[in-house]
mmCIF file of C-alpha atoms in Angstrom:
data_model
loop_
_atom_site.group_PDB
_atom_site.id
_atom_site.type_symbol
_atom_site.label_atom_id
_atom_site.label_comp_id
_atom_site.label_asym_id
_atom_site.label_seq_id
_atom_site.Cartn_x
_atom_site.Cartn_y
_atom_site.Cartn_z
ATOM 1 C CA UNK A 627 16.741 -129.364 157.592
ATOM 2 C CA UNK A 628 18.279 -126.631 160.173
ATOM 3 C CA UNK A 629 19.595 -128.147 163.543
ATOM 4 C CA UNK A 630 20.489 -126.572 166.777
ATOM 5 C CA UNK A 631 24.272 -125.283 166.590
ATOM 6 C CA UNK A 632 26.523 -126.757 168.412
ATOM 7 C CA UNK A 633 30.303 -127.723 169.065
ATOM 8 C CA UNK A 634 30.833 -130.672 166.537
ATOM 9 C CA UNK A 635 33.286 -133.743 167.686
ATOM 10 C CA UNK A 636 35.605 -133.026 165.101
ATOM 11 C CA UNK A 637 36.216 -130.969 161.938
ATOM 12 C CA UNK A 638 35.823 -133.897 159.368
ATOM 13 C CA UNK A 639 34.424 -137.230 159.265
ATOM 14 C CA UNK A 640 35.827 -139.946 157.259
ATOM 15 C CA UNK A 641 33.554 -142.729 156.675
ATOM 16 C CA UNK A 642 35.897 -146.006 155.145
ATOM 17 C CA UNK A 643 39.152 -146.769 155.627
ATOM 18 C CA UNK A 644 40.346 -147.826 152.077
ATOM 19 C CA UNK A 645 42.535 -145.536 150.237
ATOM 20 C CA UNK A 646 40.628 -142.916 149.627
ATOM 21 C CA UNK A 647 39.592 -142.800 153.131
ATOM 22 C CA UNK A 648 42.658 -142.871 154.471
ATOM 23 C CA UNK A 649 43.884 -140.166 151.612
ATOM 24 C CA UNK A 650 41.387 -137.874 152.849
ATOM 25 C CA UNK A 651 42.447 -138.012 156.462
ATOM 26 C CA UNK A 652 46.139 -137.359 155.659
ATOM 27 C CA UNK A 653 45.449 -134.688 153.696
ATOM 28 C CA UNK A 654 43.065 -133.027 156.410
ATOM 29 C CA UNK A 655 45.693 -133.269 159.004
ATOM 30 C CA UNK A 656 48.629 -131.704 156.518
ATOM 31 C CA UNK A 657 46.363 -128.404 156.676
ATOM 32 C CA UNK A 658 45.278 -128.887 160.442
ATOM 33 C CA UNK A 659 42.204 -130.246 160.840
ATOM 34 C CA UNK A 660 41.457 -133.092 162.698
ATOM 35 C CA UNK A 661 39.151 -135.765 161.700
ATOM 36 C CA UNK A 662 37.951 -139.109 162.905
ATOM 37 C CA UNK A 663 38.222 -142.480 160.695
ATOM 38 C CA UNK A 664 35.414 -144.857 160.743
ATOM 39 C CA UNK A 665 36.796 -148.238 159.297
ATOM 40 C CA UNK A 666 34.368 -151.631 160.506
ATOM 41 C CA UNK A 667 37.333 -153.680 159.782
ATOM 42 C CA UNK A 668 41.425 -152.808 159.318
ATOM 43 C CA UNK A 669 42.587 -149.888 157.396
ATOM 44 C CA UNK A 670 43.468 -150.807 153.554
ATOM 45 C CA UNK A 671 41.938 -154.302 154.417
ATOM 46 C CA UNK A 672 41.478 -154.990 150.427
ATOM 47 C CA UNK A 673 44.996 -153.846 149.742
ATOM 48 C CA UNK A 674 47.021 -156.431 151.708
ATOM 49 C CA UNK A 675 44.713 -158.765 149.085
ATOM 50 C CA UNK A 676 46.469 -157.572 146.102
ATOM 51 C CA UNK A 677 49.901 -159.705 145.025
ATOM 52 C CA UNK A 678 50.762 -157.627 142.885
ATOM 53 C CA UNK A 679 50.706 -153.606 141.638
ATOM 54 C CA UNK A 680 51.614 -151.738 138.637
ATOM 55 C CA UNK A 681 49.633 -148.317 138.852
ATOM 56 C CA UNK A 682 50.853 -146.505 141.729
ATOM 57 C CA UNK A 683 53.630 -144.699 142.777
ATOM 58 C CA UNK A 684 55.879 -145.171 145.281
ATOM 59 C CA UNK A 685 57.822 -148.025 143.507
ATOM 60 C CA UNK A 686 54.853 -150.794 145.626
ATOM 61 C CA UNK A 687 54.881 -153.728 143.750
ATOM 62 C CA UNK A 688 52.270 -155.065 145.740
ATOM 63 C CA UNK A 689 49.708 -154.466 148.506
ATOM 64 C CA UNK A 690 50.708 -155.745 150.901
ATOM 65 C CA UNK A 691 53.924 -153.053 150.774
ATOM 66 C CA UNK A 692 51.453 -150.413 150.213
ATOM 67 C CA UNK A 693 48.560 -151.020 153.020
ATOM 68 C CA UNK A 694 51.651 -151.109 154.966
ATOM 69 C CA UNK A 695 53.096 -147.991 154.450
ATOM 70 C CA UNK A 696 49.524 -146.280 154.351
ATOM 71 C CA UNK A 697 48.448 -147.827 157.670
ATOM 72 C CA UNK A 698 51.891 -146.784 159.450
ATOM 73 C CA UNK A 699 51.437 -143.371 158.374
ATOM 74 C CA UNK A 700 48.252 -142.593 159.340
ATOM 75 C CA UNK A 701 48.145 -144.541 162.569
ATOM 76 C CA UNK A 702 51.514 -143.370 163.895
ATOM 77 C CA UNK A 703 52.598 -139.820 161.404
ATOM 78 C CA UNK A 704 48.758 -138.656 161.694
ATOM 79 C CA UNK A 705 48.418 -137.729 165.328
ATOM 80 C CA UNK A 706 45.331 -134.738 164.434
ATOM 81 C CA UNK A 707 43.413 -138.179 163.098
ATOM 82 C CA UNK A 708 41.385 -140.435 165.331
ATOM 83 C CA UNK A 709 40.349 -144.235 163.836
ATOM 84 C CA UNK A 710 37.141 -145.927 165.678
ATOM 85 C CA UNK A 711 38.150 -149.433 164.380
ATOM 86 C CA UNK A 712 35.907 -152.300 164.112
ATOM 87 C CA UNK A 713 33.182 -149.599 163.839
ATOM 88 C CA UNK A 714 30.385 -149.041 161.430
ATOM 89 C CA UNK A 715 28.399 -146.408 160.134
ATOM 90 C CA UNK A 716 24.533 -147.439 160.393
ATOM 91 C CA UNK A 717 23.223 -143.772 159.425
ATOM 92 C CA UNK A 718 24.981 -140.469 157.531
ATOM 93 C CA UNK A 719 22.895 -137.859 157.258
ATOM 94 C CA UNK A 720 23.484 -134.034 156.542
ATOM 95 C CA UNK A 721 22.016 -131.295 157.979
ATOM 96 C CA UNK A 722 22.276 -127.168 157.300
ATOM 97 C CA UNK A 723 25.208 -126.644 158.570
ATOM 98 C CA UNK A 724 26.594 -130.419 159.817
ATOM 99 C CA UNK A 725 27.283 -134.012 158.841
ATOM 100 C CA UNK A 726 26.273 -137.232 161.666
ATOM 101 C CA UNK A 727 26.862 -140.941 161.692
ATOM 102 C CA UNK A 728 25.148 -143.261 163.680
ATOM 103 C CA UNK A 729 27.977 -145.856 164.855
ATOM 104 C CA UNK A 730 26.658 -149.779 165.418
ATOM 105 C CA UNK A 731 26.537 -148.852 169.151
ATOM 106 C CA UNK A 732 24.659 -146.213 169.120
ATOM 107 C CA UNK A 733 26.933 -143.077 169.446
ATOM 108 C CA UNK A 734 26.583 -140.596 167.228
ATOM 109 C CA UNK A 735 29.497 -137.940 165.806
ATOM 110 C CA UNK A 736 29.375 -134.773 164.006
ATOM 111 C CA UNK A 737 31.514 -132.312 162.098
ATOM 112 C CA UNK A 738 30.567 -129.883 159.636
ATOM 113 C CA UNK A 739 31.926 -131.881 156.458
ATOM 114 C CA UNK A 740 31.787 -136.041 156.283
ATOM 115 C CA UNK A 741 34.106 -137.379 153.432
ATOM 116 C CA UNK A 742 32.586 -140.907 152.043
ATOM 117 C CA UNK A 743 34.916 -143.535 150.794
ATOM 118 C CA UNK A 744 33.383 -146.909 151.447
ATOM 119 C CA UNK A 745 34.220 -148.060 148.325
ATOM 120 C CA UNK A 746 32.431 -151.555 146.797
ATOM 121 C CA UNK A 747 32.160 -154.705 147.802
ATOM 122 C CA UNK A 748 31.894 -157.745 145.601
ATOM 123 C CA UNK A 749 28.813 -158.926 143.618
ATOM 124 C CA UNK A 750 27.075 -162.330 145.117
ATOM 125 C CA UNK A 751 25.690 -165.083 141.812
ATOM 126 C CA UNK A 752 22.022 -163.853 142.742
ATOM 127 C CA UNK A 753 23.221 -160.610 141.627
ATOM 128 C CA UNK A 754 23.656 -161.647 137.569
ATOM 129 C CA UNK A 755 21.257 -162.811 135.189
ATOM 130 C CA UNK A 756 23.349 -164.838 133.887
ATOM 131 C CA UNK A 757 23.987 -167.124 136.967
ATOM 132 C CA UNK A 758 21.307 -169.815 138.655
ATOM 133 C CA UNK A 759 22.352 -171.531 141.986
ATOM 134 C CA UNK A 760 20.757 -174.221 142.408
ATOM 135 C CA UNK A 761 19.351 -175.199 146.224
ATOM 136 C CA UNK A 762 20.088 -175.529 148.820
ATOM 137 C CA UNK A 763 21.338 -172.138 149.488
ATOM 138 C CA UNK A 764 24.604 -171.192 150.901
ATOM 139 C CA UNK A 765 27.040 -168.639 152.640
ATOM 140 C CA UNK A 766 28.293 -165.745 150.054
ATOM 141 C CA UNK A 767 31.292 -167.333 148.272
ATOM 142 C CA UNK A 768 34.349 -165.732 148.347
ATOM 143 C CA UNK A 769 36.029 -163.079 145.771
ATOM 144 C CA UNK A 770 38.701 -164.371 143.940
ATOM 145 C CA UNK A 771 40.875 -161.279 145.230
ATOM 146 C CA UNK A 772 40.889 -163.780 148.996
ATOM 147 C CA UNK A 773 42.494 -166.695 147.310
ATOM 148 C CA UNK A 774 46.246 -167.255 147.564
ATOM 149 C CA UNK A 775 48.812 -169.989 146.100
ATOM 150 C CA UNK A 776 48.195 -172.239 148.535
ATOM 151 C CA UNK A 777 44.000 -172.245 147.823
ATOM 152 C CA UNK A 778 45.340 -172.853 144.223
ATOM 153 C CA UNK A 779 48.250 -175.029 144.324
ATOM 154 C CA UNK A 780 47.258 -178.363 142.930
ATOM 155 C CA UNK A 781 43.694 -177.528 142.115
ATOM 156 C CA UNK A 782 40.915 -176.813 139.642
ATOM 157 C CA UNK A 783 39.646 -173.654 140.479
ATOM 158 C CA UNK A 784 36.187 -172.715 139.442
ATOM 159 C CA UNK A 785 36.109 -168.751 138.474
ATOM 160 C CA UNK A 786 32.875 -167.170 137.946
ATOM 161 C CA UNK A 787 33.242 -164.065 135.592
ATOM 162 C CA UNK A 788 36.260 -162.233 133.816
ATOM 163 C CA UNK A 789 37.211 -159.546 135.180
ATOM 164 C CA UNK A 790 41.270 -158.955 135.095
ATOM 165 C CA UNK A 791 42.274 -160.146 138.620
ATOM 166 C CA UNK A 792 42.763 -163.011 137.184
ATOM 167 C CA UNK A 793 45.851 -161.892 135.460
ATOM 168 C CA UNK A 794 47.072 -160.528 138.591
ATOM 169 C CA UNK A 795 46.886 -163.968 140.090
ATOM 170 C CA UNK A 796 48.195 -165.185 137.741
ATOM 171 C CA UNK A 797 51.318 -162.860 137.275
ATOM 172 C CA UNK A 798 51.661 -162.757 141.039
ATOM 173 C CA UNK A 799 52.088 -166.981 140.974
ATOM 174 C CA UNK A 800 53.913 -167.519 138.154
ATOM 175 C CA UNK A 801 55.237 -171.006 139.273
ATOM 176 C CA UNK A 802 51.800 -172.105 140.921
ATOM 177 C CA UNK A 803 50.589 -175.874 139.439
ATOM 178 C CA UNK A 804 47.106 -174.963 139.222
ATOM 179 C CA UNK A 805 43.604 -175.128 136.761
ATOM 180 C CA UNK A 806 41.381 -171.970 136.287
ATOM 181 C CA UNK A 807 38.049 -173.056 134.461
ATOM 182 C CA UNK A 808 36.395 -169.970 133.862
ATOM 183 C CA UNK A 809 33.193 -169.335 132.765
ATOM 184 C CA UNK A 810 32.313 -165.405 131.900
ATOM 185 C CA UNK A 811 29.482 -163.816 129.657
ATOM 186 C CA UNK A 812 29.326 -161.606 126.877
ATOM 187 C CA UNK A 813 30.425 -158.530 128.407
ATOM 188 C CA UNK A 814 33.407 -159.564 129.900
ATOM 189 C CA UNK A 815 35.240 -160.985 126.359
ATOM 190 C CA UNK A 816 37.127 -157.545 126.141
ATOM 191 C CA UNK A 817 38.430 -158.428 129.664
ATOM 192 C CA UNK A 818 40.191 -161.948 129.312
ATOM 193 C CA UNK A 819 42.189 -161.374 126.089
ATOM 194 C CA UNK A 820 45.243 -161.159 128.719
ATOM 195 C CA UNK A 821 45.106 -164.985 129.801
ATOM 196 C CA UNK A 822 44.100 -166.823 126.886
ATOM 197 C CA UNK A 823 47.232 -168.189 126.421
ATOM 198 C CA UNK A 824 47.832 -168.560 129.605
ATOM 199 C CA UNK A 825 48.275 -172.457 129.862
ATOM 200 C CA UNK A 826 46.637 -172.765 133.056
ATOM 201 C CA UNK A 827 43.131 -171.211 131.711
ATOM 202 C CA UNK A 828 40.688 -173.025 130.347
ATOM 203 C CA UNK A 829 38.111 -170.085 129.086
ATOM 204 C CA UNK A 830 34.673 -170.948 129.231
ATOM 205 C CA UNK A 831 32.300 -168.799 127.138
ATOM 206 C CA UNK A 832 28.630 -168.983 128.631
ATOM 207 C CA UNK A 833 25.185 -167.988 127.956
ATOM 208 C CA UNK A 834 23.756 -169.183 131.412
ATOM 209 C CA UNK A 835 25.678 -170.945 134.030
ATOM 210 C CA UNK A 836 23.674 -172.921 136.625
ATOM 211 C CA UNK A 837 26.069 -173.332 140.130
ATOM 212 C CA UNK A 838 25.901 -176.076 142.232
ATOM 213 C CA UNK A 839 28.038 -175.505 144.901
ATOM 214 C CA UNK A 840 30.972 -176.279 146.263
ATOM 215 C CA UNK A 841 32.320 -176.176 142.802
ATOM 216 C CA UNK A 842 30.370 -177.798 139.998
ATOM 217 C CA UNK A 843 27.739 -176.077 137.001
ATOM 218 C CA UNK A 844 26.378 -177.118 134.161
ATOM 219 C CA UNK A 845 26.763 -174.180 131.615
ATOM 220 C CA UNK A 846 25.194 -173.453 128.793
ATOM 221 C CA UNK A 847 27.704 -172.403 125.739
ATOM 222 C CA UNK A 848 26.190 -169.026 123.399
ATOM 223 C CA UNK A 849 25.588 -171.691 120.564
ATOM 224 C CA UNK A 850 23.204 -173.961 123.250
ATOM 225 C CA UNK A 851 25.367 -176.344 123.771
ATOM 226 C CA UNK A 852 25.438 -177.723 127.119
ATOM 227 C CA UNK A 853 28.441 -178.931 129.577
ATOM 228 C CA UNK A 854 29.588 -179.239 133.009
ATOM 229 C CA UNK A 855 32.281 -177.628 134.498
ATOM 230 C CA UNK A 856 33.559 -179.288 137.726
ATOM 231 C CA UNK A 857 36.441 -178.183 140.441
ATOM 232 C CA UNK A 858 37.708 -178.754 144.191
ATOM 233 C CA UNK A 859 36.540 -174.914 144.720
ATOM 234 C CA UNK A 860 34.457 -172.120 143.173
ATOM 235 C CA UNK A 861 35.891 -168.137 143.504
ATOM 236 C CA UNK A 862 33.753 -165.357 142.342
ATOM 237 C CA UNK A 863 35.540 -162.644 139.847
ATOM 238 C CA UNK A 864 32.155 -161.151 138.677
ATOM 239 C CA UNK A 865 33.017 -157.276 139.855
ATOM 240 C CA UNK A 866 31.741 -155.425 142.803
ATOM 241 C CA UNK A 867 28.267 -153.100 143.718
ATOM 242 C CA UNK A 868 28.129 -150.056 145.536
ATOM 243 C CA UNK A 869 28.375 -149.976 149.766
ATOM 244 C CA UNK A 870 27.220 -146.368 150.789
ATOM 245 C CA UNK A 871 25.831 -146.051 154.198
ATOM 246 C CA UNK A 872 22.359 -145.964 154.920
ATOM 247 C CA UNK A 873 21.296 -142.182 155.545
ATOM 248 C CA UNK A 874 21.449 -139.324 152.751
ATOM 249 C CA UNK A 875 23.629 -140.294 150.164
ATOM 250 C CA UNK A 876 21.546 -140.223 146.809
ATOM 251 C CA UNK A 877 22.800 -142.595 144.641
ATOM 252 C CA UNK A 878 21.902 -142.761 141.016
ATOM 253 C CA UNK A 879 20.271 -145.796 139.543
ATOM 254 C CA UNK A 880 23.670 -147.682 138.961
ATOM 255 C CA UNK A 881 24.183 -147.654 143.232
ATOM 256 C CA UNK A 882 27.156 -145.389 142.347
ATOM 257 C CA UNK A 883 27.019 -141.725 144.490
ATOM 258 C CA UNK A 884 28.059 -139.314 141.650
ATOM 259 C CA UNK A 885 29.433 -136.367 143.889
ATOM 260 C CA UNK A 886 27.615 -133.613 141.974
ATOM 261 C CA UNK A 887 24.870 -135.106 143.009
ATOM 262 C CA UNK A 888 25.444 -135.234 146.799
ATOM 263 C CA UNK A 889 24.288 -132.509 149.669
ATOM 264 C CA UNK A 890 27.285 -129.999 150.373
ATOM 265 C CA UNK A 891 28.164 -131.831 153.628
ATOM 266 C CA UNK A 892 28.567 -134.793 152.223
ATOM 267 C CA UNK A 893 31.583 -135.437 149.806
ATOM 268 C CA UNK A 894 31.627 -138.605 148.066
ATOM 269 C CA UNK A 895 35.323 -140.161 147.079
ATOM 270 C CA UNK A 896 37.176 -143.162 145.392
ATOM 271 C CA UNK A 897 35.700 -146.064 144.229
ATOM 272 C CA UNK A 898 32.095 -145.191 145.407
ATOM 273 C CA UNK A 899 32.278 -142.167 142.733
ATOM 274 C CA UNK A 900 31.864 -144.359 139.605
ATOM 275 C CA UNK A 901 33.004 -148.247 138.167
ATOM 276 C CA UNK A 902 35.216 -145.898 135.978
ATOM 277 C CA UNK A 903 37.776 -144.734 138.361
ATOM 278 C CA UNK A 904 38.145 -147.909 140.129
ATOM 279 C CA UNK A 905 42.241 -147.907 140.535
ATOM 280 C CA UNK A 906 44.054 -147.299 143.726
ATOM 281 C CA UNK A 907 46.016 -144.050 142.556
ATOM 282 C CA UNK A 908 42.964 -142.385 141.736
ATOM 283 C CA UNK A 909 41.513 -143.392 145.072
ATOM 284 C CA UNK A 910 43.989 -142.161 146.855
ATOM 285 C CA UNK A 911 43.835 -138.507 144.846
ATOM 286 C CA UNK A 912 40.262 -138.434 145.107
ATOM 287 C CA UNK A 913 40.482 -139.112 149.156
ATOM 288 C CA UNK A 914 43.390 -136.020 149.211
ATOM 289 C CA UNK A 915 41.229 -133.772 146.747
ATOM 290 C CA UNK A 916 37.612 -134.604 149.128
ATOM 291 C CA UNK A 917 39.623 -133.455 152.209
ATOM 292 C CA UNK A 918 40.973 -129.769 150.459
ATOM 293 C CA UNK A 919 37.116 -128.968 149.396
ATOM 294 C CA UNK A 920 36.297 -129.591 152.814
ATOM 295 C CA UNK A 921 39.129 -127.346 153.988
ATOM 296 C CA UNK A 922 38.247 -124.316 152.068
ATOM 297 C CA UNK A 923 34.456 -124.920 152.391
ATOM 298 C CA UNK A 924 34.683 -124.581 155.723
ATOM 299 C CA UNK A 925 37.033 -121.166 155.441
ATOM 300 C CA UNK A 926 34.449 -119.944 152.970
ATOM 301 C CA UNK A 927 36.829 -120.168 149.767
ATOM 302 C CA UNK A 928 35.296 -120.556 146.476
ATOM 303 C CA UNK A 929 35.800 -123.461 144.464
ATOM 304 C CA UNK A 930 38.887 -123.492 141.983
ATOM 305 C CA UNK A 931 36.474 -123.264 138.673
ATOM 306 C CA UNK A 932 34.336 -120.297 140.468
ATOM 307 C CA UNK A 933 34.651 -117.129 138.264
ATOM 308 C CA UNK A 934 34.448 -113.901 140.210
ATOM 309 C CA UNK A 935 32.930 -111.327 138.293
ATOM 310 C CA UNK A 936 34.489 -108.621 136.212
ATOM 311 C CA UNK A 937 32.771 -105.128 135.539
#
């Protein structure tokens, strides 16, 4: 819809502070523009989660050395960037010829490109099909990527789903005295052929698991069998959903914002793209590569695959 011109608040808003979000800011202020960072919690807040890295440059081993490095630069090298911390963005929407959020108290900012990069956050039992919890109901329970050796030193922990963090943990606490039980359908078998012989796994093969928190479940095995599985904690590992802002984004069917499919003003990045580029270094190029088309679209400069015509 048109809307009244106007002098906008900055040239580019960056909604999320992960990676990508932070990416996209650097990059903006290498070719002068300013922008303004949106983050409702710290910036990299995931990354200092992570004991341990083997995908990015830099030589970061984990990232805790990496959210460091990120957050230094862009909060003391990055002076044409402006965070609003402990800020969230209620409403995006995009206009003719702008992008506006709606911050949690009520202000509003504009600028005529809005770079999205708020990423996933983790998927809750109710989520699955394959996962009852029984009453009464409880707080969300906590991602396995929270835990740390001291949740795990000395203890069974209960880990709901497959997904290869575990192997992180694992690699990251070589010489922790612990007991992962867990129990992971079908689709994740591919995922935990890198700690089956991991002596501190017990793998638990389910058709249904039924949770009774804290930490116990009675699962049912893929040949019917049934059996309890009981620990001093429960951690989910089950993978993550989609967290775009309320507003304009249209998201396809999976809760992923494919950026073809997105209004010009808006330009989606990192993990929010697609479960397929999930990984920090491509997070971090996507941020960088959302913040140059927002550069030239605003100096009128065709995309790098537009043809000009020859006669």
């Amino acid at each position: 819809m048109p809307s009244p011109r106007h002098v906008f608040d900055t040239d580019l808003l960056v909604v999320g502070g992960g990676p990508a979000g932070c990416a996209a800011a650097r990059t903006a202020a290498s070719v002068g523009m300013r922008s303004i960072l949106v983050e409702p919690d710290a910036l990299c807040r995931n990354l200092y989660r992570i004991p341990a890295l083997n995908n990015v440059l830099g030589g970061h081993t984990d990232g805790v050395s990496l959210a460091t490095a990120i957050t230094d630069e862009l909060l003391t090298g990055t002076p044409l960037c402006r965070t609003e911390l402990g800020s969230r963005v209620t409403a995006l929407h995009a206009y003719d010829d702008h992008a506006a959020a709606t911050l949690d108290d009520g202000r509003r900012l504009t600028a005529p490109y809005a770079v999205v990069g708020t990423g996933v956050g983790p998927v809750q039992p109710h989520d699955t099909p394959w996962i009852t919890v029984a009453p009464p109901a409880t707080p969300p329970l906590p991602p396995l990527w929270r835990a740390d050796a001291a949740d795990a030193e000395g203890r069974t922990l209960l880990v709901l789903g497959g997904d290869r963090l575990i192997g992180t943990f694992l690699r990251a606490h070589p010489g922790t005295r612990t007991r992962f039980l867990v129990a992971y359908p079908a689709s994740d078998d591919y995922k935990v052929e890198e700690i089956r012989d991991d002596p501190r796994v017990a793998l638990h093969p389910v058709a249904h698991l039924t949770l009774r928190l804290p930490a116990t479940a009675e699962a049912l095995d893929r040949d019917g069998n049934p059996h309890r599985l009981t620990a001093d904690a429960t951690y989910l590992n089950i993978g993550n959903s989609p967290a775009p802002p309320p507003g304009d984004l249209r998201p396809a069917p999976t809760g992923y914002c494919p950026p073809a499919a997105q209004h010009p003003r808006l330009i989606v990045a990192g993990d929010l793209r697609s479960p397929r580029y999930q990984r920090i270094q491509t997070a971090l190029g996507s941020g960088a590569e959302a913040a140059l088309r927002a550069y030239y679209a605003s100096r009128d400069v065709p995309p790098p695959d537009h043809q000009v015509p020859t006669h």
